[in-house]
XYZ file of C-alpha atoms in Angstrom:
322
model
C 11.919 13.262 27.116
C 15.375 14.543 27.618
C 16.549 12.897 24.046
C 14.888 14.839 22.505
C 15.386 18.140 24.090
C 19.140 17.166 23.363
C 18.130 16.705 19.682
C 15.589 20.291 19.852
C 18.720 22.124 21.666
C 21.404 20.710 18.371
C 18.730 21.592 15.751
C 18.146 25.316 17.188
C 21.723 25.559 17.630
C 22.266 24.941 13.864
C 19.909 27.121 13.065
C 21.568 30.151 14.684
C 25.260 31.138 14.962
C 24.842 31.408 18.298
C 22.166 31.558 21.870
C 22.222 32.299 25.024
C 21.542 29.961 27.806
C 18.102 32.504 28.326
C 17.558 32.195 24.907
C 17.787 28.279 25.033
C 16.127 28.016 28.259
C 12.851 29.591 26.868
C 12.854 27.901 23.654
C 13.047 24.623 25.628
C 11.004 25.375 28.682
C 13.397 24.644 30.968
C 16.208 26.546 33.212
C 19.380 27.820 32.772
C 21.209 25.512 34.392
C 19.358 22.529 32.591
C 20.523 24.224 29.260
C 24.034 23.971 31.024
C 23.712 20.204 31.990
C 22.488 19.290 28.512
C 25.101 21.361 26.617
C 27.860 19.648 28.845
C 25.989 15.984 28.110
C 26.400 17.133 24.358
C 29.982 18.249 24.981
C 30.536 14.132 26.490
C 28.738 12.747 23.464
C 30.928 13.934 21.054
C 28.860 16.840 19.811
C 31.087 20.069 18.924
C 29.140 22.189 21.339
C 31.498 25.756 22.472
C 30.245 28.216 25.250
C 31.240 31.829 25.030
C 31.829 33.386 28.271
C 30.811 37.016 29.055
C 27.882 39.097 28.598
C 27.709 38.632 25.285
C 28.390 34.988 25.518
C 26.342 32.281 24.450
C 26.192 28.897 23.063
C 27.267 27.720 19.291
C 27.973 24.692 17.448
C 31.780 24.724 15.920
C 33.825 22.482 13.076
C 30.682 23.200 10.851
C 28.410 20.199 12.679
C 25.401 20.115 10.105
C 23.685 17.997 8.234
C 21.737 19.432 4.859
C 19.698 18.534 2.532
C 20.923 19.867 -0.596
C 18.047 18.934 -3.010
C 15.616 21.111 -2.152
C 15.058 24.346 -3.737
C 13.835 27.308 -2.665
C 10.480 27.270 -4.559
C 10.603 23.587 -2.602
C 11.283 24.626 0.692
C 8.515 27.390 0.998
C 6.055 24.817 -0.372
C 7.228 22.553 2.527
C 6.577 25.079 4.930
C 2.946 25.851 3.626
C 1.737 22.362 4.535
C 0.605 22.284 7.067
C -2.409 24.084 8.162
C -1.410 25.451 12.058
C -5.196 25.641 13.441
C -5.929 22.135 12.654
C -2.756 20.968 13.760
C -3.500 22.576 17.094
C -6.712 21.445 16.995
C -5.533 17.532 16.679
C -2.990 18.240 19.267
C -0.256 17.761 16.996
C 1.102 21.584 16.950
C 4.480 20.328 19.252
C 5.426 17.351 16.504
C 4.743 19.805 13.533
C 6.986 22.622 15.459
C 9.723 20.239 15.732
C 9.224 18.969 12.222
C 9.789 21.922 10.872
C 12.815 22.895 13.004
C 14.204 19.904 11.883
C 13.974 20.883 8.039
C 14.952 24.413 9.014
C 18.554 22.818 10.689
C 19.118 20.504 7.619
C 18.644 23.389 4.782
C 21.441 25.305 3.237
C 22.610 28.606 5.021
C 20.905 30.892 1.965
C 16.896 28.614 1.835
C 16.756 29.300 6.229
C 14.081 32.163 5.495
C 11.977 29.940 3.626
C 9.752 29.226 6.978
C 9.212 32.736 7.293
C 8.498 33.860 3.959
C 6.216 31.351 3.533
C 4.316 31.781 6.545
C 4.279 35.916 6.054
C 2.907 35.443 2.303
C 0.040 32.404 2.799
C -2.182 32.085 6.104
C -5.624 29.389 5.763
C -7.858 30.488 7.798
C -10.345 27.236 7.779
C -13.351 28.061 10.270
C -15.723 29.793 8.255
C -16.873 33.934 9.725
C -19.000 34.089 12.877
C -17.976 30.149 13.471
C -16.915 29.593 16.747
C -13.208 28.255 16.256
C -13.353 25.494 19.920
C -12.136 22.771 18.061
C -14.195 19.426 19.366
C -13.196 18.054 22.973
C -12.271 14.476 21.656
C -10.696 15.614 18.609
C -7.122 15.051 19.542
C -8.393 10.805 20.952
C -9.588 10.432 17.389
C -6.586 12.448 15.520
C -4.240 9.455 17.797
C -6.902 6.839 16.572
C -6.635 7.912 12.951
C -2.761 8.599 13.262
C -2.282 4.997 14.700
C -4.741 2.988 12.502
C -6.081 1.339 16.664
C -9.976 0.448 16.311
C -12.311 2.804 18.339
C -15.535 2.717 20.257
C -17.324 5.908 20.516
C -20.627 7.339 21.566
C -22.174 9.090 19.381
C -25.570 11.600 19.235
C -28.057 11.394 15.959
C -29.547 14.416 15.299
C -32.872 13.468 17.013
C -30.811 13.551 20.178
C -30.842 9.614 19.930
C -27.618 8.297 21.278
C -25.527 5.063 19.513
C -22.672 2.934 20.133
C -20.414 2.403 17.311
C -16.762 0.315 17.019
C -15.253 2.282 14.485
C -12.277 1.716 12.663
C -10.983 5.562 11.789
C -9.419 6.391 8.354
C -9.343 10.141 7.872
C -10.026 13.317 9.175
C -11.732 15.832 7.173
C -11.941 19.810 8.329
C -14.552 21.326 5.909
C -15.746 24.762 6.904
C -14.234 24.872 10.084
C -16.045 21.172 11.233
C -14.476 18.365 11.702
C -15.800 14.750 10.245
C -14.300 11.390 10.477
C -14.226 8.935 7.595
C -14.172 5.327 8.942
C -15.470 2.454 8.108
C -18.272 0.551 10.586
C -18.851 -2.909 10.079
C -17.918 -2.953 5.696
C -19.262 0.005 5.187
C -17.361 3.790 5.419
C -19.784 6.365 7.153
C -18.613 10.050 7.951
C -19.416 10.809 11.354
C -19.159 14.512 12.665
C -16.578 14.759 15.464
C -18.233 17.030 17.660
C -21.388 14.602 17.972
C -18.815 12.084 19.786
C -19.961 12.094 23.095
C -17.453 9.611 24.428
C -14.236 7.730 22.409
C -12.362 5.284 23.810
C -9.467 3.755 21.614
C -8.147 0.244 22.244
C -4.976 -1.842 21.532
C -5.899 -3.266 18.769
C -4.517 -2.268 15.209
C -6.744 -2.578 12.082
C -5.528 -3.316 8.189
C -6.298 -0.697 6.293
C -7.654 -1.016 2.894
C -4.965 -0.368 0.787
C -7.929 1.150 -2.316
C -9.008 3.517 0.260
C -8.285 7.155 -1.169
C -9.723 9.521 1.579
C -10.015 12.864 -0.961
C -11.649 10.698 -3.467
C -13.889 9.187 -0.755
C -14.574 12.890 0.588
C -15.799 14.274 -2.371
C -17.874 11.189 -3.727
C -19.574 11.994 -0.118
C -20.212 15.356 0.261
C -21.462 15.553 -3.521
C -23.980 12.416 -2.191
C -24.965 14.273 0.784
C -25.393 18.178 -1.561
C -27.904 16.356 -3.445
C -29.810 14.164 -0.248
C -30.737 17.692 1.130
C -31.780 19.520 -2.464
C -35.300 17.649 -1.682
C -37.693 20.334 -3.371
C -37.674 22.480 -6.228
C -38.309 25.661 -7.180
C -39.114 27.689 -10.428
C -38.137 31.229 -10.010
C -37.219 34.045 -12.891
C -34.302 35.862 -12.803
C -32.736 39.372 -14.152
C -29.504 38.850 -15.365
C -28.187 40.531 -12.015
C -30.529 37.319 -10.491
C -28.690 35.156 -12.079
C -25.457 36.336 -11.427
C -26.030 36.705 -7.783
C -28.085 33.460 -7.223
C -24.758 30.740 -6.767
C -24.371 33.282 -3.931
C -27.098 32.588 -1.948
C -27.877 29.158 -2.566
C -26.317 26.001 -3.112
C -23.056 27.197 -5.618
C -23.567 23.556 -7.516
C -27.557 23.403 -7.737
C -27.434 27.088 -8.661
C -24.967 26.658 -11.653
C -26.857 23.510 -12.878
C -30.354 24.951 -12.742
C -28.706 28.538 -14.726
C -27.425 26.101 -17.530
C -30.209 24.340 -17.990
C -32.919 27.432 -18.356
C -34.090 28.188 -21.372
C -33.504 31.671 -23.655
C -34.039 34.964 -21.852
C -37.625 36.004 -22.122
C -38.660 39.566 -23.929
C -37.780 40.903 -20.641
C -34.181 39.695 -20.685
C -35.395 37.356 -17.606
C -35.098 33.252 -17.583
C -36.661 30.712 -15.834
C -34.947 28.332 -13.616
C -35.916 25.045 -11.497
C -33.840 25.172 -8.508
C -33.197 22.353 -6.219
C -33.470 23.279 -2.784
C -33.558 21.727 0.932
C -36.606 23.047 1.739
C -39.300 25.883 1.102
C -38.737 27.589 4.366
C -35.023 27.773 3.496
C -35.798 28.650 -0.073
C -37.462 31.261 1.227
C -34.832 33.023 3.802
C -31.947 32.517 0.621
C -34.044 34.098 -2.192
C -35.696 36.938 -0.104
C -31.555 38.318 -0.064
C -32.531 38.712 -4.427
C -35.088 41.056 -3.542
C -36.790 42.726 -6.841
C -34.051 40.584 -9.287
C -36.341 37.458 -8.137
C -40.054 36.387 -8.798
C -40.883 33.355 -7.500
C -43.161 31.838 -9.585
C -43.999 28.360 -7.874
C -44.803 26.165 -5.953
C -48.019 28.332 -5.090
C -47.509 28.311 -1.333
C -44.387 30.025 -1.449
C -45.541 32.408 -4.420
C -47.957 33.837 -1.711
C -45.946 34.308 0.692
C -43.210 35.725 -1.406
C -46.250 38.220 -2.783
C -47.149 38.815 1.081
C -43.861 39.434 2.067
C -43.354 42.217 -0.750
C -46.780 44.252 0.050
C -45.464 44.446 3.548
C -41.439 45.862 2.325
C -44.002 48.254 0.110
C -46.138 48.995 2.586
C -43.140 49.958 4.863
C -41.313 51.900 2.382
C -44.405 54.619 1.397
């Protein structure tokens, strides 16, 4: 623990011309006079470490102690910064490691590329959960971001969406944040499954290390699956005809992919400057709450079922509206 304050205290020292033991002691969460006994352990080590006496005194690194890496560009440097994504690093527990990380590339740039942390992080923010998402990352995220960091087999609880509870040994690839949830790629017996991390009920991760496949190429693997699962849900279909502001408005309430597909595949615009599409959807009751937002730009013109109740539901807008 104390090496690598030492190391923290040399890297924020090169960083700065100078700090004060307050300064030092906050950055470090420790005292004053713990800054003092690790300067002085510096001092004995060889490392060119000079205090400043007075008010205005401090602590600062002299002879030009430094290390740099001179490759990197700016245009380099800010990209380096922009990286990392600070929620889900906080979320995985890993915020401390990526903090030093980064001080560590600060202290080892040239003098005239130290603002490219900060005008990185001033210029790009992700924000990842998606609005009116709760942003509590999972409870056993951070066991399963060690798990996946230290390729150790896992054996985790985990609840179906009937409720059901399983046991599963896992052997944890990749972590996924999509939308503001978190899903685990790993692969269960020989086959990979994604599991959603907030469904673990209990993890435990053991000793043992597994191989991993060296052909395994998680954002390959993450897109082959979440195209698989778009189209698992898209169960029914619907016909509906669409203005042209329909059209243009309908990859906003339904599914973006379905919605593009079924737009491409319609037929000319009627006399009416209105075409008819076959959506794929995940169900009629959801069909219904997604085109209702379409309002008059929408007629529904089958399955019957929802035809009537599309009909119903306009007499009753009329009704209210006279």
């Amino acid at each position: 623990m104390r090496a690598a304050r030492l190391i923290k205290l040399v890297l924020l020292l090169q960083n700065r011309p100078s700090m004060t033991g307050g300064e030092l002691a906050r950055e470090l969460e420790v005292s004053e006079r713990t800054v003092a006994r690790d300067v002085l352990a510096l001092s004995e080590a060889g490392v060119p470490v000079y205090a400043d006496r007075g008010r205005a005194g401090g602590y600062r690194l002299i002879g030009g102690y430094r290390t740099r890496l001179t490759g990197l560009g700016r245009a380099e440097a800010e990209a380096l910064f922009l990286s990392g994504v600070p929620a889900a690093l906080h979320d995985m527990g890993l915020a401390d490691a990526a903090s030093a990380a980064r001080l560590k590339v600060s202290a080892a740039l040239l003098p005239e590329l130290g603002d490219a942390s900060v005008s990185a992080a001033q210029r790009f923010h992700l924000d990842a959960p998606a609005w009116w998402r709760s942003g509590d990352p999972p409870e056993l995220l951070p066991a399963v971001a060690d798990a996946v960091w230290d390729d150790r087999r896992m054996t985790a609880r985990y609840a179906r969406r009937g409720g059901e509870e399983v046991e599963r040994d896992l052997e944890p690839y990749g972590l996924v944040l999509k939308a503001g949830v978190w899903y685990l790629a790993a692969r269960s017996g020989e086959q990979f499954r994604v599991y959603r991390v907030d469904r673990f009920t209990a993890v435990t991760v053991g000793e043992e290390r597994f191989a991993r496949s060296e052909s395994f190429d998680l954002p390959a693997f993450w897109e082959e699956r979440a195209a698989e699962f778009a189209r698992s849900i898209l169960r029914e279909r619907v016909e509906v005809r669409l203005t042209a502001e329909g059209a243009r408005l309908l990859p906003h309430v339904t599914d973006r992919r379905a919605a593009e597909e079924a737009r491409a595949a319609a037929g000319a615009a009627d006399d009416e400057g209105r075409v008819t599409v076959t959506l794929p959807v995940e169900s009629l009751e959801v069909a219904y709450a997604q085109l209702l937002a379409l309002g008059p730009e929408a007629e529904v013109l089958g399955p019957p079922a929802l035809r009537a109740r599309f009909a119903e539901a306009a007499a009753r807008a009329a009704a209210l509206y006279r």
